[in-house]
């Protein structure tokens, strides 16, 4: 079953992407989740986390691509998003091969 198109704000979208970064190596480290929570309010985090938790990996990528196409991002916004993605990857002191792969995927999607 195909998920509905997400209609997120840029802030909500960022939280969704960062959650995928935290989960992509099959381990959500406490440091990663704490960092993501620090970037938003509790209600937004809970809303996006609940949606993210119900999505399969393929659905996550579909939603991300759809949302990127929905919003217009400046180069600075994309650079800031990339920096926040790297912060999540490095927050648990373990930058895994899967995370390196996801970084490349995001580079292709975002730029």
Coordinates of N, CA, C and O in Angstrom, one line a residue:
X1 N 0.8 -1.2 0.0 CA 0.0 0.0 0.0 C 0.9 1.2 0.0 O 1.8 1.4 0.8
X2 N 0.6 2.1 -0.9 CA 1.4 3.4 -1.0 C 0.9 4.4 0.0 O -0.2 4.6 0.2
X3 N 1.9 5.0 0.7 CA 1.5 6.0 1.7 C 1.1 7.3 1.1 O 1.5 7.6 -0.1
X4 N 0.3 8.0 1.7 CA -0.2 9.3 1.2 C 1.0 10.3 1.2 O 2.0 10.1 1.9
X5 N 0.9 11.2 0.3 CA 2.0 12.3 0.2 C 2.0 13.0 1.5 O 1.0 13.5 2.0
X6 N 3.2 13.1 2.0 CA 3.3 13.9 3.3 C 3.2 15.4 3.0 O 3.7 15.9 2.0
X7 N 2.5 16.1 3.8 CA 2.4 17.5 3.6 C 3.0 18.2 4.8 O 2.3 18.8 5.7
X8 N 4.3 18.2 4.9 CA 5.1 18.7 6.0 C 5.6 20.1 5.7 O 5.9 20.5 4.6
X9 N 5.8 20.8 6.8 CA 6.6 22.0 6.8 C 8.1 21.6 6.6 O 8.4 20.5 6.8
X10 N 8.9 22.6 6.3 CA 10.3 22.3 6.2 C 10.9 21.8 7.5 O 11.7 20.9 7.5
X11 N 10.4 22.3 8.6 CA 10.9 21.9 9.9 C 10.5 20.5 10.2 O 11.3 19.7 10.7
X12 N 9.3 20.1 9.9 CA 8.8 18.7 10.1 C 9.6 17.8 9.1 O 10.0 16.7 9.6
X13 N 9.8 18.2 7.9 CA 10.6 17.4 7.0 C 12.0 17.1 7.5 O 12.5 16.0 7.4
X14 N 12.6 18.1 8.0 CA 14.0 18.0 8.6 C 14.0 16.9 9.7 O 14.9 16.1 9.7
X15 N 13.0 16.9 10.6 CA 12.9 15.9 11.7 C 12.8 14.5 11.1 O 13.4 13.6 11.5
X16 N 11.9 14.4 10.1 CA 11.8 13.1 9.4 C 13.1 12.6 8.8 O 13.5 11.4 9.0
X17 N 13.8 13.5 8.1 CA 15.1 13.0 7.5 C 16.1 12.7 8.6 O 16.8 11.7 8.5
X18 N 16.1 13.4 9.7 CA 17.1 13.2 10.7 C 16.7 11.8 11.4 O 17.6 11.1 11.8
X19 N 15.4 11.5 11.6 CA 15.0 10.3 12.1 C 15.5 9.1 11.3 O 16.0 8.1 11.8
X20 N 15.4 9.3 10.0 CA 15.9 8.2 9.1 C 17.4 8.1 9.2 O 17.9 6.9 9.3
X21 N 18.1 9.1 9.4 CA 19.5 9.1 9.6 C 19.9 8.3 10.9 O 20.8 7.5 10.9
X22 N 19.1 8.6 12.0 CA 19.3 7.9 13.2 C 19.0 6.4 13.2 O 19.7 5.6 13.8
X23 N 18.0 6.0 12.4 CA 17.6 4.6 12.3 C 18.2 3.8 11.2 O 18.2 2.6 11.3
X24 N 18.9 4.5 10.3 CA 19.3 3.8 9.1 C 20.4 2.7 9.4 O 20.4 1.7 8.6
X25 N 21.1 2.8 10.4 CA 22.1 1.7 10.8 C 21.5 0.7 11.7 O 22.2 -0.1 12.3
X26 N 20.2 0.7 11.8 CA 19.4 -0.3 12.5 C 19.6 -0.1 14.1 O 19.4 -1.1 14.8
X27 N 20.1 1.1 14.5 CA 20.2 1.3 15.9 C 20.0 2.8 16.1 O 20.8 3.6 15.7
X28 N 19.0 3.1 16.8 CA 18.7 4.5 17.2 C 19.4 4.8 18.5 O 19.0 4.4 19.6
X29 N 20.6 5.4 18.5 CA 21.3 5.7 19.7 C 20.6 6.9 20.5 O 20.0 7.8 19.9
X30 N 20.7 6.8 21.8 CA 20.1 7.8 22.6 C 20.6 9.2 22.2 O 19.9 10.2 22.2
X31 N 21.9 9.3 21.9 CA 22.5 10.6 21.5 C 21.9 11.1 20.3 O 21.7 12.4 20.1
X32 N 21.6 10.3 19.3 CA 21.0 10.7 18.1 C 19.6 11.2 18.3 O 19.2 12.3 17.8
X33 N 18.8 10.5 19.1 CA 17.4 11.0 19.4 C 17.4 12.2 20.2 O 16.6 13.2 19.9
X34 N 18.3 12.3 21.1 CA 18.4 13.6 21.9 C 18.7 14.8 21.1 O 18.2 15.9 21.2
X35 N 19.7 14.6 20.1 CA 20.0 15.7 19.2 C 18.8 16.1 18.4 O 18.6 17.3 18.2
X36 N 18.1 15.1 17.9 CA 16.9 15.4 17.0 C 15.9 16.2 17.8 O 15.3 17.2 17.4
X37 N 15.6 15.7 19.0 CA 14.6 16.3 19.9 C 15.0 17.8 20.2 O 14.1 18.6 20.4
X38 N 16.3 18.0 20.3 CA 16.8 19.4 20.6 C 16.5 20.4 19.5 O 16.6 21.6 19.7
X39 N 16.2 19.9 18.3 CA 16.0 20.7 17.1 C 14.5 21.0 16.9 O 14.1 21.7 15.9
X40 N 13.6 20.6 17.8 CA 12.2 20.8 17.6 C 11.5 20.8 18.9 O 12.1 20.5 20.0
X41 N 10.2 21.0 18.9 CA 9.4 20.9 20.1 C 8.8 19.5 20.3 O 8.9 18.7 19.3
X42 N 8.4 19.2 21.5 CA 8.0 17.8 21.7 C 6.8 17.3 20.9 O 6.8 16.2 20.4
X43 N 5.8 18.2 20.7 CA 4.6 17.8 19.9 C 5.0 17.5 18.4 O 4.5 16.5 17.9
X44 N 5.9 18.3 17.8 CA 6.3 18.1 16.5 C 7.1 16.8 16.4 O 6.9 16.0 15.5
X45 N 8.0 16.6 17.4 CA 8.8 15.4 17.4 C 7.9 14.2 17.4 O 8.1 13.2 16.7
X46 N 7.0 14.2 18.4 CA 6.1 13.0 18.6 C 5.3 12.7 17.3 O 5.1 11.6 16.9
X47 N 4.7 13.8 16.7 CA 3.9 13.6 15.5 C 4.8 13.0 14.4 O 4.3 12.0 13.7
X48 N 5.9 13.5 14.1 CA 6.8 13.0 13.0 C 7.3 11.6 13.4 O 7.4 10.7 12.6
X49 N 7.7 11.4 14.7 CA 8.2 10.1 15.1 C 7.2 9.0 14.9 O 7.5 7.9 14.4
X50 N 5.9 9.3 15.3 CA 4.9 8.3 15.1 C 4.7 8.0 13.7 O 4.5 6.8 13.3
X51 N 4.7 9.0 12.8 CA 4.5 8.7 11.3 C 5.7 7.9 10.8 O 5.6 6.9 10.1
X52 N 6.9 8.3 11.2 CA 8.2 7.6 10.8 C 8.2 6.2 11.2 O 8.5 5.3 10.4
X53 N 7.7 5.9 12.4 CA 7.7 4.6 13.0 C 6.8 3.6 12.2 O 7.1 2.4 12.2
X54 N 5.8 4.1 11.5 CA 4.9 3.3 10.7 C 5.4 3.1 9.3 O 4.8 2.3 8.6
X55 N 6.4 3.8 8.9 CA 6.9 3.7 7.5 C 8.0 2.7 7.3 O 8.8 2.5 8.1
X56 N 7.9 2.1 6.1 CA 9.0 1.2 5.7 C 10.1 2.0 5.0 O 9.8 3.2 4.6
X57 N 11.2 1.5 4.9 CA 12.4 2.2 4.3 C 12.0 2.8 2.9 O 12.3 4.0 2.7
X58 N 11.4 2.0 2.0 CA 11.1 2.5 0.7 C 10.1 3.7 0.8 O 10.2 4.7 0.0
X59 N 9.1 3.6 1.7 CA 8.2 4.7 1.8 C 8.9 6.0 2.3 O 8.5 7.1 1.9
X60 N 9.9 5.8 3.2 CA 10.6 7.0 3.7 C 11.3 7.7 2.5 O 11.1 8.9 2.4
X61 N 11.9 7.0 1.6 CA 12.6 7.6 0.5 C 11.6 8.3 -0.4 O 11.8 9.4 -0.9
X62 N 10.4 7.6 -0.6 CA 9.4 8.2 -1.5 C 8.9 9.6 -0.9 O 8.8 10.6 -1.6
X63 N 8.6 9.5 0.4 CA 8.2 10.8 1.1 C 9.2 11.9 1.0 O 8.9 13.0 0.8
X64 N 10.5 11.5 1.2 CA 11.6 12.5 1.2 C 11.7 13.1 -0.2 O 11.7 14.3 -0.4
X65 N 11.7 12.3 -1.3 CA 11.7 12.8 -2.6 C 10.5 13.7 -3.0 O 10.7 14.8 -3.6
X66 N 9.3 13.2 -2.6 CA 8.1 14.0 -2.8 C 8.2 15.4 -2.1 O 7.8 16.4 -2.7
X67 N 8.7 15.4 -0.9 CA 8.7 16.6 -0.1 C 9.8 17.6 -0.6 O 9.6 18.8 -0.7
X68 N 10.9 17.0 -1.0 CA 12.0 17.9 -1.6 C 11.4 18.6 -2.9 O 11.7 19.8 -3.1
X69 N 10.7 17.9 -3.7 CA 10.1 18.4 -4.9 C 9.0 19.4 -4.6 O 8.7 20.3 -5.4
X70 N 8.4 19.3 -3.4 CA 7.2 20.2 -3.0 C 7.7 21.5 -2.5 O 7.1 22.5 -2.7
X71 N 8.9 21.5 -1.8 CA 9.4 22.8 -1.3 C 10.6 23.3 -2.1 O 11.3 22.5 -2.7
X72 N 10.7 24.6 -2.1 CA 11.9 25.2 -2.8 C 12.9 25.5 -1.7 O 12.7 26.2 -0.8
X73 N 14.1 24.9 -1.8 CA 15.2 25.1 -0.9 C 16.3 25.9 -1.5 O 16.6 25.7 -2.7
X74 N 16.8 26.8 -0.7 CA 18.0 27.6 -1.2 C 19.2 26.7 -1.0 O 19.2 25.7 -0.2
X75 N 20.3 27.1 -1.6 CA 21.6 26.3 -1.4 C 22.0 26.4 0.1 O 22.5 25.4 0.6
X76 N 21.8 27.5 0.7 CA 22.1 27.6 2.2 C 21.3 26.7 3.0 O 21.8 26.0 3.9
X77 N 20.0 26.6 2.7 CA 19.1 25.7 3.4 C 19.6 24.2 3.2 O 19.6 23.4 4.2
X78 N 19.9 23.9 2.0 CA 20.4 22.5 1.8 C 21.7 22.2 2.5 O 21.9 21.1 3.0
X79 N 22.6 23.2 2.5 CA 23.9 23.0 3.2 C 23.7 22.9 4.7 O 24.3 22.1 5.3
X80 N 22.8 23.7 5.2 CA 22.4 23.6 6.7 C 21.8 22.2 7.0 O 22.2 21.6 8.0
X81 N 21.0 21.7 6.1 CA 20.4 20.4 6.3 C 21.4 19.3 6.2 O 21.4 18.4 7.1
X82 N 22.3 19.4 5.3 CA 23.4 18.4 5.2 C 24.3 18.4 6.4 O 24.6 17.4 6.9
X83 N 24.5 19.6 7.0 CA 25.3 19.7 8.2 C 24.6 19.0 9.4 O 25.2 18.3 10.2
X84 N 23.3 19.2 9.5 CA 22.5 18.6 10.6 C 22.5 17.1 10.4 O 22.5 16.3 11.4
X85 N 22.4 16.6 9.2 CA 22.5 15.2 8.9 C 23.8 14.6 9.4 O 23.8 13.6 10.1
X86 N 24.9 15.3 9.1 CA 26.2 14.8 9.5 C 26.3 14.8 11.1 O 26.9 14.0 11.7
X87 N 25.7 15.8 11.7 CA 25.7 15.9 13.2 C 25.0 14.7 13.7 O 25.5 14.1 14.7
X88 N 23.9 14.2 13.2 CA 23.2 13.0 13.7 C 24.1 11.8 13.4 O 24.3 11.0 14.4
X89 N 24.7 11.7 12.3 CA 25.6 10.5 12.0 C 26.7 10.4 13.0 O 27.1 9.4 13.4
X90 N 27.3 11.6 13.4 CA 28.4 11.6 14.2 C 28.1 11.6 15.7 O 29.0 11.4 16.5
X91 N 26.9 11.9 16.1 CA 26.5 12.1 17.5 C 26.7 10.9 18.3 O 27.0 11.0 19.5
X92 N 26.6 9.7 17.8 CA 26.9 8.4 18.6 C 28.3 7.9 18.4 O 28.6 6.8 18.9
X93 N 29.2 8.7 17.8 CA 30.6 8.4 17.7 C 30.8 7.2 16.8 O 31.8 6.5 16.9
X94 N 29.8 6.9 15.9 CA 30.0 5.7 15.0 C 29.4 6.0 13.7 O 28.1 6.0 13.5
X95 N 30.2 6.3 12.7 CA 29.7 6.7 11.4 C 29.9 5.4 10.5 O 30.9 5.1 9.9
X96 N 28.8 4.6 10.5 CA 28.8 3.3 9.9 C 28.8 3.3 8.4 O 28.5 4.4 7.8
X97 N 29.0 2.2 7.7 CA 29.0 2.1 6.3 C 27.6 2.4 5.8 O 27.4 3.1 4.7
X98 N 26.6 2.0 6.4 CA 25.2 2.3 6.0 C 24.9 3.8 6.1 O 24.3 4.3 5.2
X99 N 25.4 4.4 7.1 CA 25.3 5.9 7.2 C 26.0 6.6 6.1 O 25.5 7.6 5.5
X100 N 27.2 6.1 5.8 CA 28.0 6.7 4.6 C 27.2 6.5 3.3 O 27.2 7.4 2.5
X101 N 26.6 5.4 3.2 CA 25.7 5.1 2.0 C 24.6 6.1 1.9 O 24.3 6.7 0.9
X102 N 23.9 6.3 3.1 CA 22.7 7.2 3.1 C 23.2 8.6 2.9 O 22.4 9.4 2.2
X103 N 24.3 9.0 3.3 CA 24.9 10.4 3.0 C 24.9 10.6 1.5 O 24.5 11.6 1.0
X104 N 25.4 9.6 0.8 CA 25.5 9.7 -0.7 C 24.2 9.7 -1.3 O 24.0 10.5 -2.3
X105 N 23.2 8.9 -0.8 CA 21.9 8.9 -1.4 C 21.3 10.3 -1.2 O 20.7 10.9 -2.1
X106 N 21.4 10.9 0.0 CA 20.9 12.2 0.3 C 21.5 13.3 -0.6 O 20.9 14.2 -1.0
X107 N 22.8 13.1 -0.8 CA 23.5 14.1 -1.7 C 22.8 14.1 -3.1 O 22.6 15.1 -3.7
X108 N 22.5 12.9 -3.6 CA 21.9 12.7 -4.9 C 20.4 13.3 -4.9 O 20.0 13.9 -5.9
X109 N 19.7 13.1 -3.8 CA 18.3 13.6 -3.7 C 18.3 15.1 -3.5 O 17.5 15.8 -4.2
X110 N 19.2 15.6 -2.7 CA 19.1 17.0 -2.3 C 19.7 17.9 -3.3 O 19.2 19.1 -3.5
X111 N 20.7 17.5 -4.1 CA 21.4 18.4 -5.0 C 21.1 18.1 -6.4 O 21.1 17.4 -7.1

